[in-house]
JSON list of C-alpha atoms and ligand atoms in Angstrom, two decimals:
[
{"chain": "A", "resi": 1, "resn": "MET", "atom": "CA", "xyz": [19.02, 39.21, 94.06]},
{"chain": "A", "resi": 2, "resn": "ALA", "atom": "CA", "xyz": [20.65, 38.83, 97.41]},
{"chain": "A", "resi": 3, "resn": "ILE", "atom": "CA", "xyz": [20.02, 37.25, 100.74]},
{"chain": "A", "resi": 4, "resn": "LEU", "atom": "CA", "xyz": [19.88, 39.92, 103.42]},
{"chain": "A", "resi": 5, "resn": "LYS", "atom": "CA", "xyz": [20.95, 39.64, 107.03]},
{"chain": "A", "resi": 6, "resn": "ILE", "atom": "CA", "xyz": [18.00, 39.15, 109.37]},
{"chain": "A", "resi": 7, "resn": "ALA", "atom": "CA", "xyz": [18.05, 41.26, 112.53]},
{"chain": "A", "resi": 8, "resn": "LYS", "atom": "CA", "xyz": [17.73, 39.05, 115.60]},
{"chain": "A", "resi": 9, "resn": "TYR", "atom": "CA", "xyz": [16.12, 39.93, 118.90]},
{"chain": "A", "resi": 10, "resn": "PRO", "atom": "CA", "xyz": [17.04, 42.14, 120.84]},
{"chain": "A", "resi": 11, "resn": "ASP", "atom": "CA", "xyz": [18.26, 44.32, 117.92]},
{"chain": "A", "resi": 12, "resn": "PRO", "atom": "CA", "xyz": [16.72, 47.77, 118.63]},
{"chain": "A", "resi": 13, "resn": "ILE", "atom": "CA", "xyz": [15.49, 48.19, 115.02]},
{"chain": "A", "resi": 14, "resn": "LEU", "atom": "CA", "xyz": [12.86, 45.56, 115.82]},
{"chain": "A", "resi": 15, "resn": "ARG", "atom": "CA", "xyz": [11.34, 47.94, 118.39]},
{"chain": "A", "resi": 16, "resn": "LYS", "atom": "CA", "xyz": [11.15, 50.97, 116.13]},
{"chain": "A", "resi": 17, "resn": "LYS", "atom": "CA", "xyz": [7.94, 52.07, 114.46]},
{"chain": "A", "resi": 18, "resn": "THR", "atom": "CA", "xyz": [8.88, 52.15, 110.78]},
{"chain": "A", "resi": 19, "resn": "GLU", "atom": "CA", "xyz": [8.71, 55.14, 108.43]},
{"chain": "A", "resi": 20, "resn": "LEU", "atom": "CA", "xyz": [6.10, 55.43, 105.67]},
{"chain": "A", "resi": 21, "resn": "VAL", "atom": "CA", "xyz": [7.31, 54.34, 102.23]},
{"chain": "A", "resi": 22, "resn": "ASP", "atom": "CA", "xyz": [7.81, 57.03, 99.60]},
{"chain": "A", "resi": 23, "resn": "PHE", "atom": "CA", "xyz": [6.51, 55.53, 96.34]},
{"chain": "A", "resi": 24, "resn": "SER", "atom": "CA", "xyz": [9.09, 57.39, 94.24]},
{"chain": "A", "resi": 25, "resn": "ASP", "atom": "CA", "xyz": [11.88, 55.39, 95.93]},
{"chain": "A", "resi": 26, "resn": "LYS", "atom": "CA", "xyz": [13.55, 53.53, 93.04]},
{"chain": "A", "resi": 27, "resn": "SER", "atom": "CA", "xyz": [15.26, 51.00, 95.30]},
{"chain": "A", "resi": 28, "resn": "LEU", "atom": "CA", "xyz": [11.97, 49.38, 96.37]},
{"chain": "A", "resi": 29, "resn": "PRO", "atom": "CA", "xyz": [11.54, 46.64, 93.69]},
{"chain": "A", "resi": 30, "resn": "LYS", "atom": "CA", "xyz": [15.01, 45.26, 94.35]},
{"chain": "A", "resi": 31, "resn": "LEU", "atom": "CA", "xyz": [14.50, 45.44, 98.12]},
{"chain": "A", "resi": 32, "resn": "VAL", "atom": "CA", "xyz": [11.22, 43.50, 97.78]},
{"chain": "A", "resi": 33, "resn": "GLU", "atom": "CA", "xyz": [12.85, 40.78, 95.62]},
{"chain": "A", "resi": 34, "resn": "ASP", "atom": "CA", "xyz": [15.69, 40.47, 98.13]},
{"chain": "A", "resi": 35, "resn": "MET", "atom": "CA", "xyz": [13.17, 40.25, 100.98]},
{"chain": "A", "resi": 36, "resn": "PHE", "atom": "CA", "xyz": [11.32, 37.39, 99.25]},
{"chain": "A", "resi": 37, "resn": "GLU", "atom": "CA", "xyz": [14.59, 35.57, 98.58]},
{"chain": "A", "resi": 38, "resn": "THR", "atom": "CA", "xyz": [15.71, 36.07, 102.19]},
{"chain": "A", "resi": 39, "resn": "MET", "atom": "CA", "xyz": [12.36, 34.86, 103.53]},
{"chain": "A", "resi": 40, "resn": "TYR", "atom": "CA", "xyz": [12.34, 31.72, 101.34]},
{"chain": "A", "resi": 41, "resn": "ALA", "atom": "CA", "xyz": [15.94, 30.90, 102.28]},
{"chain": "A", "resi": 42, "resn": "ALA", "atom": "CA", "xyz": [14.99, 31.13, 105.96]},
{"chain": "A", "resi": 43, "resn": "GLU", "atom": "CA", "xyz": [11.78, 29.12, 105.37]},
{"chain": "A", "resi": 44, "resn": "GLY", "atom": "CA", "xyz": [9.51, 31.85, 106.69]},
{"chain": "A", "resi": 45, "resn": "VAL", "atom": "CA", "xyz": [6.05, 32.92, 105.49]},
{"chain": "A", "resi": 46, "resn": "GLY", "atom": "CA", "xyz": [6.47, 36.62, 106.24]},
{"chain": "A", "resi": 47, "resn": "LEU", "atom": "CA", "xyz": [9.20, 39.23, 106.57]},
{"chain": "A", "resi": 48, "resn": "ALA", "atom": "CA", "xyz": [9.08, 42.91, 107.55]},
{"chain": "A", "resi": 49, "resn": "ALA", "atom": "CA", "xyz": [11.58, 45.46, 106.23]},
{"chain": "A", "resi": 50, "resn": "ASN", "atom": "CA", "xyz": [12.88, 46.36, 109.69]},
{"chain": "A", "resi": 51, "resn": "GLN", "atom": "CA", "xyz": [13.80, 42.68, 110.13]},
{"chain": "A", "resi": 52, "resn": "VAL", "atom": "CA", "xyz": [16.40, 43.21, 107.41]},
{"chain": "A", "resi": 53, "resn": "GLY", "atom": "CA", "xyz": [17.54, 46.52, 108.87]},
{"chain": "A", "resi": 54, "resn": "VAL", "atom": "CA", "xyz": [15.46, 48.79, 106.62]},
{"chain": "A", "resi": 55, "resn": "ASP", "atom": "CA", "xyz": [13.34, 51.39, 108.42]},
{"chain": "A", "resi": 56, "resn": "LEU", "atom": "CA", "xyz": [10.32, 51.30, 106.07]},
{"chain": "A", "resi": 57, "resn": "ARG", "atom": "CA", "xyz": [6.67, 50.35, 106.41]},
{"chain": "A", "resi": 58, "resn": "LEU", "atom": "CA", "xyz": [6.94, 47.43, 104.02]},
{"chain": "A", "resi": 59, "resn": "ALA", "atom": "CA", "xyz": [6.45, 43.67, 104.42]},
{"chain": "A", "resi": 60, "resn": "VAL", "atom": "CA", "xyz": [6.21, 40.55, 102.26]},
{"chain": "A", "resi": 61, "resn": "ILE", "atom": "CA", "xyz": [4.13, 37.45, 102.92]},
{"chain": "A", "resi": 62, "resn": "ASP", "atom": "CA", "xyz": [3.84, 34.12, 101.11]},
{"chain": "A", "resi": 63, "resn": "CYS", "atom": "CA", "xyz": [1.83, 31.48, 102.94]},
{"chain": "A", "resi": 64, "resn": "SER", "atom": "CA", "xyz": [2.68, 28.92, 100.23]},
{"chain": "A", "resi": 65, "resn": "GLY", "atom": "CA", "xyz": [6.41, 29.22, 101.03]},
{"chain": "A", "resi": 66, "resn": "GLY", "atom": "CA", "xyz": [7.28, 29.95, 97.40]},
{"chain": "A", "resi": 67, "resn": "GLU", "atom": "CA", "xyz": [5.11, 27.18, 95.90]},
{"chain": "A", "resi": 68, "resn": "ASP", "atom": "CA", "xyz": [2.39, 29.39, 94.44]},
{"chain": "A", "resi": 69, "resn": "PRO", "atom": "CA", "xyz": [3.29, 32.77, 92.87]},
{"chain": "A", "resi": 70, "resn": "LYS", "atom": "CA", "xyz": [-0.31, 33.95, 93.41]},
{"chain": "A", "resi": 71, "resn": "GLU", "atom": "CA", "xyz": [0.27, 33.82, 97.18]},
{"chain": "A", "resi": 72, "resn": "ARG", "atom": "CA", "xyz": [3.03, 36.42, 97.03]},
{"chain": "A", "resi": 73, "resn": "LEU", "atom": "CA", "xyz": [1.88, 39.51, 98.86]},
{"chain": "A", "resi": 74, "resn": "ILE", "atom": "CA", "xyz": [3.71, 42.82, 98.96]},
{"chain": "A", "resi": 75, "resn": "LEU", "atom": "CA", "xyz": [2.34, 45.15, 101.61]},
{"chain": "A", "resi": 76, "resn": "VAL", "atom": "CA", "xyz": [3.38, 48.79, 101.38]},
{"chain": "A", "resi": 77, "resn": "ASN", "atom": "CA", "xyz": [2.25, 51.13, 104.17]},
{"chain": "A", "resi": 78, "resn": "PRO", "atom": "CA", "xyz": [-0.28, 48.54, 105.44]},
{"chain": "A", "resi": 79, "resn": "GLU", "atom": "CA", "xyz": [-2.86, 49.17, 108.16]},
{"chain": "A", "resi": 80, "resn": "ILE", "atom": "CA", "xyz": [-5.21, 46.75, 109.89]},
{"chain": "A", "resi": 81, "resn": "LEU", "atom": "CA", "xyz": [-8.82, 47.83, 109.34]},
{"chain": "A", "resi": 82, "resn": "GLU", "atom": "CA", "xyz": [-10.63, 45.07, 111.19]},
{"chain": "A", "resi": 83, "resn": "THR", "atom": "CA", "xyz": [-9.98, 41.92, 113.23]},
{"chain": "A", "resi": 84, "resn": "ARG", "atom": "CA", "xyz": [-12.31, 39.20, 114.50]},
{"chain": "A", "resi": 85, "resn": "GLY", "atom": "CA", "xyz": [-12.16, 36.15, 116.75]},
{"chain": "A", "resi": 86, "resn": "ASP", "atom": "CA", "xyz": [-9.49, 35.00, 119.17]},
{"chain": "A", "resi": 87, "resn": "VAL", "atom": "CA", "xyz": [-6.90, 32.29, 118.65]},
{"chain": "A", "resi": 88, "resn": "SER", "atom": "CA", "xyz": [-3.88, 31.12, 120.58]},
{"chain": "A", "resi": 89, "resn": "GLU", "atom": "CA", "xyz": [-1.66, 29.13, 118.24]},
{"chain": "A", "resi": 90, "resn": "GLU", "atom": "CA", "xyz": [2.00, 28.36, 117.90]},
{"chain": "A", "resi": 91, "resn": "GLU", "atom": "CA", "xyz": [4.01, 30.96, 116.01]},
{"chain": "A", "resi": 92, "resn": "GLY", "atom": "CA", "xyz": [7.60, 31.48, 115.14]},
{"chain": "A", "resi": 93, "resn": "CYS", "atom": "CA", "xyz": [9.54, 34.52, 113.96]},
{"chain": "A", "resi": 94, "resn": "LEU", "atom": "CA", "xyz": [12.69, 34.74, 111.83]},
{"chain": "A", "resi": 95, "resn": "SER", "atom": "CA", "xyz": [14.12, 37.24, 114.34]},
{"chain": "A", "resi": 96, "resn": "PHE", "atom": "CA", "xyz": [13.75, 34.63, 117.12]},
{"chain": "A", "resi": 97, "resn": "PRO", "atom": "CA", "xyz": [15.51, 31.51, 115.81]},
{"chain": "A", "resi": 98, "resn": "LYS", "atom": "CA", "xyz": [14.44, 28.23, 117.42]},
{"chain": "A", "resi": 99, "resn": "ILE", "atom": "CA", "xyz": [11.64, 29.82, 119.44]},
{"chain": "A", "resi": 100, "resn": "ARG", "atom": "CA", "xyz": [8.02, 28.82, 118.90]},
{"chain": "A", "resi": 101, "resn": "ALA", "atom": "CA", "xyz": [5.20, 29.52, 121.32]},
{"chain": "A", "resi": 102, "resn": "LYS", "atom": "CA", "xyz": [1.49, 30.09, 121.53]},
{"chain": "A", "resi": 103, "resn": "THR", "atom": "CA", "xyz": [0.65, 33.65, 120.58]},
{"chain": "A", "resi": 104, "resn": "ASP", "atom": "CA", "xyz": [-2.70, 35.31, 121.29]},
{"chain": "A", "resi": 105, "resn": "ARG", "atom": "CA", "xyz": [-4.21, 37.01, 118.24]},
{"chain": "A", "resi": 106, "resn": "ALA", "atom": "CA", "xyz": [-7.35, 37.61, 116.29]},
{"chain": "A", "resi": 107, "resn": "ASP", "atom": "CA", "xyz": [-8.23, 34.84, 113.84]},
{"chain": "A", "resi": 108, "resn": "TYR", "atom": "CA", "xyz": [-9.30, 37.11, 111.00]},
{"chain": "A", "resi": 109, "resn": "ALA", "atom": "CA", "xyz": [-7.74, 40.33, 109.79]},
{"chain": "A", "resi": 110, "resn": "LYS", "atom": "CA", "xyz": [-8.65, 42.79, 107.08]},
{"chain": "A", "resi": 111, "resn": "VAL", "atom": "CA", "xyz": [-5.83, 45.02, 105.87]},
{"chain": "A", "resi": 112, "resn": "ARG", "atom": "CA", "xyz": [-5.53, 47.99, 103.56]},
{"chain": "A", "resi": 113, "resn": "ALA", "atom": "CA", "xyz": [-2.17, 48.31, 101.85]},
{"chain": "A", "resi": 114, "resn": "PHE", "atom": "CA", "xyz": [-0.63, 49.76, 98.70]},
{"chain": "A", "resi": 115, "resn": "THR", "atom": "CA", "xyz": [1.23, 48.22, 95.77]},
{"chain": "A", "resi": 116, "resn": "LEU", "atom": "CA", "xyz": [4.76, 49.40, 94.97]},
{"chain": "A", "resi": 117, "resn": "LYS", "atom": "CA", "xyz": [3.17, 51.77, 92.46]},
{"chain": "A", "resi": 118, "resn": "GLY", "atom": "CA", "xyz": [0.97, 53.33, 95.13]},
{"chain": "A", "resi": 119, "resn": "LYS", "atom": "CA", "xyz": [-2.35, 51.66, 94.28]},
{"chain": "A", "resi": 120, "resn": "ALA", "atom": "CA", "xyz": [-4.50, 50.88, 97.34]},
{"chain": "A", "resi": 121, "resn": "PHE", "atom": "CA", "xyz": [-5.91, 47.35, 97.80]},
{"chain": "A", "resi": 122, "resn": "LEU", "atom": "CA", "xyz": [-7.58, 45.26, 100.48]},
{"chain": "A", "resi": 123, "resn": "VAL", "atom": "CA", "xyz": [-6.47, 41.84, 101.66]},
{"chain": "A", "resi": 124, "resn": "GLU", "atom": "CA", "xyz": [-8.21, 39.71, 104.25]},
{"chain": "A", "resi": 125, "resn": "GLY", "atom": "CA", "xyz": [-7.83, 36.26, 105.67]},
{"chain": "A", "resi": 126, "resn": "ASP", "atom": "CA", "xyz": [-8.04, 33.94, 108.63]},
{"chain": "A", "resi": 127, "resn": "GLY", "atom": "CA", "xyz": [-5.87, 31.02, 109.70]},
{"chain": "A", "resi": 128, "resn": "LEU", "atom": "CA", "xyz": [-2.23, 31.30, 108.59]},
{"chain": "A", "resi": 129, "resn": "LEU", "atom": "CA", "xyz": [-2.80, 34.36, 106.40]},
{"chain": "A", "resi": 130, "resn": "GLY", "atom": "CA", "xyz": [-4.75, 36.15, 109.15]},
{"chain": "A", "resi": 131, "resn": "LYS", "atom": "CA", "xyz": [-1.92, 35.55, 111.60]},
{"chain": "A", "resi": 132, "resn": "ALA", "atom": "CA", "xyz": [0.82, 36.48, 109.13]},
{"chain": "A", "resi": 133, "resn": "LEU", "atom": "CA", "xyz": [-0.88, 39.80, 108.31]},
{"chain": "A", "resi": 134, "resn": "GLN", "atom": "CA", "xyz": [-1.08, 40.69, 112.01]},
{"chain": "A", "resi": 135, "resn": "HIS", "atom": "CA", "xyz": [2.45, 39.43, 112.78]},
{"chain": "A", "resi": 136, "resn": "GLU", "atom": "CA", "xyz": [4.07, 41.47, 109.99]},
{"chain": "A", "resi": 137, "resn": "ILE", "atom": "CA", "xyz": [2.11, 44.66, 110.65]},
{"chain": "A", "resi": 138, "resn": "ASP", "atom": "CA", "xyz": [3.01, 44.30, 114.33]},
{"chain": "A", "resi": 139, "resn": "HIS", "atom": "CA", "xyz": [6.68, 44.26, 113.25]},
{"chain": "A", "resi": 140, "resn": "LEU", "atom": "CA", "xyz": [6.20, 47.52, 111.36]},
{"chain": "A", "resi": 141, "resn": "ASN", "atom": "CA", "xyz": [4.82, 49.05, 114.55]},
{"chain": "A", "resi": 142, "resn": "GLY", "atom": "CA", "xyz": [7.78, 47.81, 116.61]},
{"chain": "A", "resi": 143, "resn": "ARG", "atom": "CA", "xyz": [5.69, 45.10, 118.22]},
{"chain": "A", "resi": 144, "resn": "LEU", "atom": "CA", "xyz": [6.90, 41.51, 118.55]},
{"chain": "A", "resi": 145, "resn": "PHE", "atom": "CA", "xyz": [5.12, 38.19, 119.00]},
{"chain": "A", "resi": 146, "resn": "ILE", "atom": "CA", "xyz": [6.53, 37.85, 122.53]},
{"chain": "A", "resi": 147, "resn": "ASP", "atom": "CA", "xyz": [4.37, 40.88, 123.42]},
{"chain": "A", "resi": 148, "resn": "ARG", "atom": "CA", "xyz": [1.28, 38.83, 122.59]},
{"chain": "A", "resi": 149, "resn": "MET", "atom": "CA", "xyz": [2.10, 35.80, 124.71]},
{"chain": "A", "resi": 150, "resn": "GLY", "atom": "CA", "xyz": [0.56, 34.98, 128.04]},
{"chain": "A", "resi": 151, "resn": "LEU", "atom": "CA", "xyz": [2.76, 34.73, 131.13]},
{"chain": "A", "resi": 152, "resn": "ALA", "atom": "CA", "xyz": [2.83, 30.92, 131.03]},
{"chain": "A", "resi": 153, "resn": "GLN", "atom": "CA", "xyz": [4.07, 30.90, 127.41]},
{"chain": "A", "resi": 154, "resn": "LYS", "atom": "CA", "xyz": [6.67, 33.55, 128.17]},
{"chain": "A", "resi": 155, "resn": "ALA", "atom": "CA", "xyz": [7.88, 31.52, 131.12]},
{"chain": "A", "resi": 156, "resn": "LEU", "atom": "CA", "xyz": [8.30, 28.49, 128.84]},
{"chain": "A", "resi": 157, "resn": "ILE", "atom": "CA", "xyz": [10.58, 30.35, 126.44]},
{"chain": "A", "resi": 158, "resn": "SER", "atom": "CA", "xyz": [12.37, 32.57, 128.97]},
{"chain": "A", "resi": 159, "resn": "GLY", "atom": "CA", "xyz": [15.56, 30.47, 128.89]},
{"chain": "A", "resi": 160, "resn": "LYS", "atom": "CA", "xyz": [15.83, 30.60, 125.09]},
{"chain": "A", "resi": 161, "resn": "LEU", "atom": "CA", "xyz": [15.03, 34.29, 125.11]},
{"chain": "A", "resi": 162, "resn": "LYS", "atom": "CA", "xyz": [17.82, 34.92, 127.59]},
{"chain": "A", "resi": 163, "resn": "ASP", "atom": "CA", "xyz": [20.29, 33.01, 125.38]},
{"chain": "A", "resi": 164, "resn": "LEU", "atom": "CA", "xyz": [19.25, 35.04, 122.37]},
{"chain": "A", "resi": 165, "resn": "LYS", "atom": "CA", "xyz": [19.70, 38.28, 124.33]},
{"chain": "A", "resi": 166, "resn": "ALA", "atom": "CA", "xyz": [23.16, 37.19, 125.43]},
{"chain": "A", "resi": 167, "resn": "GLU", "atom": "CA", "xyz": [24.16, 36.33, 121.83]},
{"chain": "A", "resi": 168, "resn": "GLY", "atom": "CA", "xyz": [22.92, 39.69, 120.54]},
{"chain": "A", "resi": 169, "resn": "THR", "atom": "CA", "xyz": [24.52, 41.86, 123.19]},
{"chain": "A", "resi": 170, "resn": "PRO", "atom": "CA", "xyz": [28.12, 42.93, 122.62]},
{"chain": "A", "resi": 171, "resn": "LYS", "atom": "CA", "xyz": [30.26, 41.51, 125.39]},
{"chain": "A", "resi": 172, "resn": "LYS", "atom": "CA", "xyz": [31.52, 44.10, 127.83]},
{"chain": "A", "resi": 173, "resn": "LYS", "atom": "CA", "xyz": [34.67, 43.61, 129.80]},
{"chain": "A", "resi": 174, "resn": "LYS", "atom": "CA", "xyz": [33.89, 43.18, 133.46]},
{"chain": "A", "resi": 175, "resn": "ALA", "atom": "CA", "xyz": [35.29, 46.05, 135.44]},
{"chain": "A", "resi": 176, "resn": "GLY", "atom": "CA", "xyz": [37.43, 44.77, 138.29]},
{"chain": "A", "resi": 177, "resn": "LYS", "atom": "CA", "xyz": [36.55, 46.02, 141.74]},
{"chain": "B", "resi": 1, "resn": "ZN", "atom": "ZN1", "xyz": [8.40, 37.98, 112.94]}
]
């Protein structure tokens, strides 16, 4: 197992819609184990493959933070089937270190996904699980939690967002005039 490097905003891979997983890909079980290990090490409850630089429609979630093996969810090629209710609650994202802000989402989500072996299943939930399902599937569509914040929330984090952008952008030499 290995801890992978997490792509930080504004890395362009976070804005890319990911490619469908091919179930014959033999590297998937190891990738999934590494993603869980990376997520636990970073104290997150969800991680999408493009957050570790892999362009695949694959995400892991564990709302117990590694406490309960039954909570481990592997979502291959997931799609949201249904959402209900509106919430605006504080969220964080491993690609946005030190930033937390109220994010507008549905409370409940129902998702169809596949196991690593290609078997379809349904998963649904509200509260933390409902939000995590939506947050991770957003990632796989190139959508970030900052896209779901109101203007007031975005204004509150704009300074931190700017710092993050500056850290992630290679420094260019200023051309003298
Ligand atoms: Zn995230």
